[in-house]
Short mmCIF file of C-alpha atoms and ligand atoms in Angstrom, two decimals:
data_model
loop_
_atom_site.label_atom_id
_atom_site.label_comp_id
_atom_site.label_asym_id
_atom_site.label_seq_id
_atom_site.Cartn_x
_atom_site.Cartn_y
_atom_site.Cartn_z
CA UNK A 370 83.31 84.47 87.06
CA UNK A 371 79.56 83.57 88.28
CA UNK A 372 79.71 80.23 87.44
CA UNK A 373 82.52 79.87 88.74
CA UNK A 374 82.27 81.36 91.67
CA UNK A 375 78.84 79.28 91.91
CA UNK A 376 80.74 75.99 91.39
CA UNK A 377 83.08 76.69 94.20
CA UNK A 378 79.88 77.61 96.35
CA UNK A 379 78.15 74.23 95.48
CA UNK A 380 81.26 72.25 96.40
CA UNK A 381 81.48 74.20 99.58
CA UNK A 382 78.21 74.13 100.70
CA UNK A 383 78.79 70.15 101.35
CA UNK A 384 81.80 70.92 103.62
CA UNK A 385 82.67 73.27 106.68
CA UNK A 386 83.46 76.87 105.70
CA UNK A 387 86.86 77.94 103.98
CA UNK A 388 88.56 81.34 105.20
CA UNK A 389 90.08 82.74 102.51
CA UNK A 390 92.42 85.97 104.03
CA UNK A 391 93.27 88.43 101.10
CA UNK A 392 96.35 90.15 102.69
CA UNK A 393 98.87 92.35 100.70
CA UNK A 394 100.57 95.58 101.27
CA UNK A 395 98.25 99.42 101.03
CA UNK A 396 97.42 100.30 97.37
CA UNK A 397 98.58 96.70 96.00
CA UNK A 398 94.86 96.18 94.94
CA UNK A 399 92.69 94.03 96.83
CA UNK A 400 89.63 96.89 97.25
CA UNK A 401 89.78 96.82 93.50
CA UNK A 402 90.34 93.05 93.24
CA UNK A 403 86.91 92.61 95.95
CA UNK A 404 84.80 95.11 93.96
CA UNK A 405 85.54 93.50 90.65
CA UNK A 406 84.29 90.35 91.62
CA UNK A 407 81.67 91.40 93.11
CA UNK A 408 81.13 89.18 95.64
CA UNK A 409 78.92 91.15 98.06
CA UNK A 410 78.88 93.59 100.71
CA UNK A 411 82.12 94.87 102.36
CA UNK A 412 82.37 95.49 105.65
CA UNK A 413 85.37 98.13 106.57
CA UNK A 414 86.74 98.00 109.87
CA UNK A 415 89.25 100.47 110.68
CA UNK A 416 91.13 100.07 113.75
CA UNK A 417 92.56 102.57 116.05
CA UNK A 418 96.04 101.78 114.36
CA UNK A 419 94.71 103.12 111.09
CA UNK A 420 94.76 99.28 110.17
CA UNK A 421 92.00 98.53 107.42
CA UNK A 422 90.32 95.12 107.30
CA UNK A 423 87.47 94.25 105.24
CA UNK A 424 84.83 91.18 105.65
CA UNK A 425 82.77 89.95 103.13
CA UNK A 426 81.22 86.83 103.17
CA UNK A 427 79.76 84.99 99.89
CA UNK A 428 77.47 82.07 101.13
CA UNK A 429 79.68 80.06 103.74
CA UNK A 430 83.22 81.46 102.03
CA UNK A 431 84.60 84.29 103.90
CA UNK A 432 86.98 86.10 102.73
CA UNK A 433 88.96 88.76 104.95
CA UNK A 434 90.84 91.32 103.36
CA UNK A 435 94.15 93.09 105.47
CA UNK A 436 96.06 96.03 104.26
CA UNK A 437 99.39 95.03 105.64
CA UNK A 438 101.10 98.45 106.19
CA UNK A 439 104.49 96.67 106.53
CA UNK A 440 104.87 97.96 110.80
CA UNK A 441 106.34 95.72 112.73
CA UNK A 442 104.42 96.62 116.14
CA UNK A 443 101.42 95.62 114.47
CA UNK A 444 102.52 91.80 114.20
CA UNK A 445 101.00 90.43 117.37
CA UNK A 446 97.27 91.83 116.10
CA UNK A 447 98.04 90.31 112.53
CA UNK A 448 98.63 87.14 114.65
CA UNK A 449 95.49 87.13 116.50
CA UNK A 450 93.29 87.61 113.21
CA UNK A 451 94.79 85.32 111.02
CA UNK A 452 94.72 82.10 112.88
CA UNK A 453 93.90 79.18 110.80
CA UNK A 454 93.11 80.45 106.89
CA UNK A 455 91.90 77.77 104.47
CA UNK A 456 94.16 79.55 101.93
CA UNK A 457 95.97 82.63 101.11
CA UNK A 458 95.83 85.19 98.89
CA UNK A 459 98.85 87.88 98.70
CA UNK A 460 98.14 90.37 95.75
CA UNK A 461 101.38 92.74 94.94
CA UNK A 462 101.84 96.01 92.91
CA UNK A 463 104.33 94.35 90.15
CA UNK A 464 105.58 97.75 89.81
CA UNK A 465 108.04 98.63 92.44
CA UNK A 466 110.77 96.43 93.42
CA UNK A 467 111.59 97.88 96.54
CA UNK A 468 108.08 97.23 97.83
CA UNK A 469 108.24 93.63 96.69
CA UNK A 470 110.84 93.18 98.81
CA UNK A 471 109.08 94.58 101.54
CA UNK A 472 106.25 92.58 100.52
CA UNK A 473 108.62 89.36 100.86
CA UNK A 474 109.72 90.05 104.33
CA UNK A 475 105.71 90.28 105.31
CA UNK A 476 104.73 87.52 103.49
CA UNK A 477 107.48 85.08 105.05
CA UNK A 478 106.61 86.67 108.89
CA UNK A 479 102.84 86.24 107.65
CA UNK A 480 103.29 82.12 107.17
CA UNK A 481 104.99 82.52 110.21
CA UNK A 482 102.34 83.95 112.21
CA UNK A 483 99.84 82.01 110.58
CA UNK A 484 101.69 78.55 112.08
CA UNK A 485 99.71 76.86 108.91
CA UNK A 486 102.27 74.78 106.73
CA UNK A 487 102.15 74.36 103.41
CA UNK A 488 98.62 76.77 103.24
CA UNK A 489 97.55 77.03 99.58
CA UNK A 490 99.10 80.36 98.32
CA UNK A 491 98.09 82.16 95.73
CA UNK A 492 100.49 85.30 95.06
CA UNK A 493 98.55 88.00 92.22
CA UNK A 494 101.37 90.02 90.30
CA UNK A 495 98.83 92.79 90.39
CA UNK A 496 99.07 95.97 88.02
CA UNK A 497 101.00 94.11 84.83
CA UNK A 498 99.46 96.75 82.69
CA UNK A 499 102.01 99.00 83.92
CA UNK A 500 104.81 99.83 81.47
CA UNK A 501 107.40 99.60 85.06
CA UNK A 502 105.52 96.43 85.82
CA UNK A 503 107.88 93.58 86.87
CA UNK A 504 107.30 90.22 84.55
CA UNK A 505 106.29 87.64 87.00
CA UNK A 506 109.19 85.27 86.13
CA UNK A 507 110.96 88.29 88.60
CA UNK A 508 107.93 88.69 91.30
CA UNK A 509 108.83 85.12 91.85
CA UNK A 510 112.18 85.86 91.80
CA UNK A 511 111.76 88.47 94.64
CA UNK A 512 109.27 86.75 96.29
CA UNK A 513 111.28 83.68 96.40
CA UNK A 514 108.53 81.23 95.61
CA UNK A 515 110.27 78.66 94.40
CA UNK A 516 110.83 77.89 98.06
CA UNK A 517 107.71 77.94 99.44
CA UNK A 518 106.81 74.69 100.87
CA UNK A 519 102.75 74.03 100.11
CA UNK A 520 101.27 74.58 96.68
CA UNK A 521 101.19 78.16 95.66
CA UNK A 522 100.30 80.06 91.99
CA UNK A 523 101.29 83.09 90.78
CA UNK A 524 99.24 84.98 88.71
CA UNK A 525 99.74 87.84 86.43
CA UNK A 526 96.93 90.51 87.25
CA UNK A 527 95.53 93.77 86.29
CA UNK A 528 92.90 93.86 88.35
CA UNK A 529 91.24 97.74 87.05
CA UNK A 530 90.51 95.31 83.90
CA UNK A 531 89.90 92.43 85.80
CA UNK A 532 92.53 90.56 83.71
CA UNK A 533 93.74 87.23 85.78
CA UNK A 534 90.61 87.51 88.17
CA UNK A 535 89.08 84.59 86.64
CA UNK A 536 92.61 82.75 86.17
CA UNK A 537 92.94 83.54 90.41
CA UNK A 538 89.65 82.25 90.98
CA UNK A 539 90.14 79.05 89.73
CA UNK A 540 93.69 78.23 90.75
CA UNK A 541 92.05 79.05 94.14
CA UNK A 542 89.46 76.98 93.57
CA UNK A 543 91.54 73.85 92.59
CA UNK A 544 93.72 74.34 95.78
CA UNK A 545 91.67 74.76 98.46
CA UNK A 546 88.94 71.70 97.15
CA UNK A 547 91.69 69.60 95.73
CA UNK A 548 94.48 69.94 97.53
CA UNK A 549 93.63 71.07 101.13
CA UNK A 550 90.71 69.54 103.60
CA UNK A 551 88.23 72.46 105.21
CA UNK A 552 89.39 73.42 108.15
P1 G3D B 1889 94.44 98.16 98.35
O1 G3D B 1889 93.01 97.80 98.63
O2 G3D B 1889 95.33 96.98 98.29
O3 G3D B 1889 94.97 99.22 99.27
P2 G3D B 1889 93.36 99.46 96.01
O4 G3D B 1889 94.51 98.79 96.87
O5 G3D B 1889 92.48 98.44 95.44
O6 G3D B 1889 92.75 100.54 96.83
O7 G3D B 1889 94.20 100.07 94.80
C1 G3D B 1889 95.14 101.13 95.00
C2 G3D B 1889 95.24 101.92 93.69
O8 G3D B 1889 95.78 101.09 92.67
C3 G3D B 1889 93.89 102.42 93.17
O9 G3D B 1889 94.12 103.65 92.50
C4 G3D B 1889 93.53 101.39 92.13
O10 G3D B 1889 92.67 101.88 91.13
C5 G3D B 1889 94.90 101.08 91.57
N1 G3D B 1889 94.97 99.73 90.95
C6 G3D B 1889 94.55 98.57 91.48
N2 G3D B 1889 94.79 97.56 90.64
C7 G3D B 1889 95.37 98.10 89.54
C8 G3D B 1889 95.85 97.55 88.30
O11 G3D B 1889 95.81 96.34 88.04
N3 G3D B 1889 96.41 98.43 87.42
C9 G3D B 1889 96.49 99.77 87.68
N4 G3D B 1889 97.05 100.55 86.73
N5 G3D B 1889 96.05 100.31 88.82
C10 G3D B 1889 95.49 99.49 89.75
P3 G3D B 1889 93.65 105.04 93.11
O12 G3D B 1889 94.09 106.03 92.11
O13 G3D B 1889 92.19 104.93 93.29
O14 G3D B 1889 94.39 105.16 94.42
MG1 MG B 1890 93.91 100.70 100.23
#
């Protein structure tokens, strides 16, 4: 995961800085995804809503973290934070299928809001150690990837073992340096 994570930092350091937003809905993993890599200090902001969003910052790649909690007044704010990511990440709990579908319906009015077509996406099927846990073939499924528009991966996760971290990384990594100019 270092070198990786010190190959993407080399490659970025050349070029402006990329905004990675780590969105998904409360308890879907991120906290555990951030503190697995390890990627420096996180700054919790928690606003007046009850809204959660965490900063962190690894040499000139920022990565902002948003618990999504799946209310609809809270759509104009979400709009007014996440102008303009380099890429996306969307983690989901693999285990409930009702809650992917919520997780659908915020991830399509996310894209919206974000006005960025064809962002790199990459969706993490988190908590596949799960007996319940959905196989991804069916996260796509519910998710309705196949229909997205810009390159996206979707990748198999258990983040409390850091399983598919490294996988995440560098799908992430090939998207937003291959595929996609700094904004
Ligand atoms: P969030 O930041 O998206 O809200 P968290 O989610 O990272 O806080 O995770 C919510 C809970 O799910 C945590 O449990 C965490 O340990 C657990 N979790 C995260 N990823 C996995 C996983 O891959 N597998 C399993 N089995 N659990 C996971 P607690 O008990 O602390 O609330
Ligand atoms: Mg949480």
């Amino acid at each position: 995961m270092g070198v990786l994570l010190t190959k993407i930092n080399r490659r970025c350091r050349r070029s402006k800085r990329y905004r990675i937003v780590i969105v998904g809905l409360e308890g879907a993993g991120k906290k555990t995804i951030l503190d697995k890599l390890q990627l420096g200090k996180v700054t919790v902001k928690t606003l007046s809503t009850g809204f959660h969003v965490r900063r962190l910052k690894y040499k000139n790649i920022v990565f902002t973290a948003w618990d999504l909690g799946g209310m609809l007044n809270l759509r104009f704010l979400r709009r007014e934070y996440l102008k303009k990511p380099t890429a996306i990440v969307y983690v989901v709990d693999s285990t409930d299928e009702g809650m992917l579908e919520l997780a659908k319906e915020e991830l399509q009015e996310l894209l919206r809001n974000t006005g960025v077509v064809g962002i790199p996406l990459l969706v993490m099927a988190n908590k596949q150690d799960l007996p319940e846990a959905l196989p991804v073939s069916r996260v796509s499924e519910v998710l309705n990837l196949t229909h997205y528009v810009g390159p996206w991966h979707l990748q198999p996760t258990c983040a409390t073992a850091s399983d598919g971290l490294y996988e995440s990384c560098h799908y992430l990594f090939l998207m937003i340096t291959l595929l996609q100019k700094p904004a």
